[in-house]
């Protein structure tokens, strides 16, 4: 039995508190809504036919909404099967803030964007940076600290991470 | 009576170590142990570990070779990206530049991500002096900022603070009505408190783990997420980084990213690896009008300033011994794997900013040797950090060189006749008397055997022990070596040897100074075992390896020993004889430091033809020798000497670094014994370290971990064996039952 990239990605996250949901684009509505703890903010996704405006998601939040949001939805990719990591790139859109300020980060990822190794992801990033990308983060699980006497999730970033894998993309 | 200028007296050192053992030791041990165990676990899982380490080292070496070129390149790329680059000559220059940036912005508040380089240049003090409100947002740094304490670890700066202490600190400092208790409450409080500061900050300051010169891309490795929050929230980003953080390209990152999480704390990968090519496109978040959109989406008006800090680094690059320090990626693995560090933490190691392991190189380079001097002795040369270091830096060697330089810079007026008579070295006369005494152990041992049993009687006279403690810092609680009147070599020469009938190999059994003068029985056992396995054994007159002077930082003296050993053994090796070594620390010299102590390739024949004793026996068995020649637990004579079937084995630190622990275990098991091994980095004795009065408490604290492992129900009845002389001495102090070298278990003549 061969392991698919999606399986490998999921196995790598077995020890981290990350909830992974696989869904076809057609069933996204139900899956996405199950992830949202309101109030939710989000950044437009790069997938055709999917618009976060169709959901109870604030797309261009005010300062108050940014600070009050419980969930932030962004796209992710490439993702790294060997570590269960996802690259979240930011452009002129506030992705960093959306992925960092709320307690929960929901990442929407295309299955075809899962690459085997970190080195594969870095070469994709290298090209993107050459083409003008100025900010990216390789995230693996929630924000964490061990500085307060024991491991705690949700240090300065999200305490929870949900990943939605679009199996048909 | 001071030992050296600008240094604590022996008594002050003793008191400081005792204080840290009592106050911070337990928390440090609890925090560092999981980091250390995590690294072992993760390293063992990684199929490509050695490839990554070799590649990471190659990249660092190349980057440091080309550093001036990379500095020029990053100047161009960052400027093209729209940022500024400043090369600060020293700490004051860097402080001044960052303060000027803040003043020119009219900034009031600065938020910082963790940066040890800003600790090194004492940036916060300068910014605060300029009336800026400065906040550390890394939670460990935040704790230290509130507590007004110094970092105790190069990567996890607050490892000495327990949850209870942090809770008490926060509750008192912030005068909280509802006291915080759990780690979750403490984290949540700090997060909210710092969020208020981040959202109102004018400048975000960070360090950088790596800077790719090709594009001016910074890599920041974090778990908390505070770095990104600090850098994308305000409109101004100042990155302060040592020049050594430059690497040529983004494509060079993978081996480091694959290694740093495992090396630091056994994480597969850290939660966040951020790549910024600043100034970034992300819109600045504006919280001043809460009901207006937070982002001016599509617009970014940001400024970025890269401050590259020299502060001694370009001089380190020209310094053959300190240059490797610049390869360091500051993961903290060397500190985590250090048995002494595990007991007392970084505050015991001195150093203005960096403490423990590689920190000696950093402090000597950026703050000067005096800063590295105070507790440089806490590196015992056990070498466990060498396997831990993700870029294969020879950290013990850096410590040795710095120690040698401190010796040479010592006050030459402190002349002492008593030690001088026993110390025929060529070291400067101002060197610490204790170091000279221990560094010349061979001379002492020769005198000890010549005058035994008188020499041993002297060792028991309390007034003399008291004088030895006062004059040379030899701890009076320690039992001194019992010199044997008949040396190992004298026994070997005098015995009626029977030539093996079917010689399979010819070997020199190296008569190290301990085997020759003190542990004579293990030498005899080694000869009997080797001859029983059909090895033709000789025991020529060879000088001591130089390990003793080297561990005191007496490099010239050690070199002269190395030349002597080389000259004595070269003819035998040329004749095809193997060199079999009983004492692992001597083998480590032959296979390691001799490369540095002998000219050219002179070290190679000995390095290639020397073997640890049990490694050699293992090889003989693999090549057809009969296990039955060894004494097994069921043999008729086995009951002799209180040796049971079940063995508790403590390998030797340097033996483990050479990868030779398993051979002893395998040989004992083949002979029929049941073996469990200790799981500690070092026994705590480490040659002369545990004999020194100022380090006795620490040595026993390190040893206590081993004592516990060998007095558990599973091990308490096992026969104790250990490979190193000093390990055996330490085990004698720790345990009520005797210990011996494994060859004495296998000895058919026991």
PDB file of C-alpha atoms in Angstrom, chain B residues 78 81-85 101 105 206 216 218 231 235-240 276-280 302-307:
ATOM      1  CA  UNK B  78      18.718  45.099   0.984  1.00  0.00           C
ATOM      2  CA  UNK B  81      14.689  46.058  -1.727  1.00  0.00           C
ATOM      3  CA  UNK B  82      14.227  49.489  -0.168  1.00  0.00           C
ATOM      4  CA  UNK B  83      15.881  48.973   3.192  1.00  0.00           C
ATOM      5  CA  UNK B  84      19.057  50.331   4.760  1.00  0.00           C
ATOM      6  CA  UNK B  85      22.164  48.467   5.903  1.00  0.00           C
ATOM      7  CA  UNK B 101      16.807  55.437  13.904  1.00  0.00           C
ATOM      8  CA  UNK B 105      11.199  58.360  13.679  1.00  0.00           C
ATOM      9  CA  UNK B 206      14.358  41.505  15.866  1.00  0.00           C
ATOM     10  CA  UNK B 216      18.351  40.088   1.626  1.00  0.00           C
ATOM     11  CA  UNK B 218      15.871  37.037   6.863  1.00  0.00           C
ATOM     12  CA  UNK B 231       7.600  42.967  12.806  1.00  0.00           C
ATOM     13  CA  UNK B 235       5.681  50.238  10.273  1.00  0.00           C
ATOM     14  CA  UNK B 236       9.383  50.148  11.129  1.00  0.00           C
ATOM     15  CA  UNK B 237      11.510  47.036  11.451  1.00  0.00           C
ATOM     16  CA  UNK B 238      15.059  47.073  12.756  1.00  0.00           C
ATOM     17  CA  UNK B 239      16.952  43.780  12.536  1.00  0.00           C
ATOM     18  CA  UNK B 240      20.155  43.507  14.574  1.00  0.00           C
ATOM     19  CA  UNK B 276      11.050  38.053   5.293  1.00  0.00           C
ATOM     20  CA  UNK B 277      12.440  40.023   2.438  1.00  0.00           C
ATOM     21  CA  UNK B 278      11.893  43.402   4.052  1.00  0.00           C
ATOM     22  CA  UNK B 279      10.474  45.937   3.823  1.00  0.00           C
ATOM     23  CA  UNK B 280       7.508  43.565   3.473  1.00  0.00           C
ATOM     24  CA  UNK B 302       7.240  50.447   5.707  1.00  0.00           C
ATOM     25  CA  UNK B 303      10.871  50.982   6.493  1.00  0.00           C
ATOM     26  CA  UNK B 304      13.513  48.390   7.227  1.00  0.00           C
ATOM     27  CA  UNK B 305      16.953  48.778   8.745  1.00  0.00           C
ATOM     28  CA  UNK B 306      19.478  45.976   8.903  1.00  0.00           C
ATOM     29  CA  UNK B 307      22.194  46.509  11.503  1.00  0.00           C
TER      30      UNK B 307
END
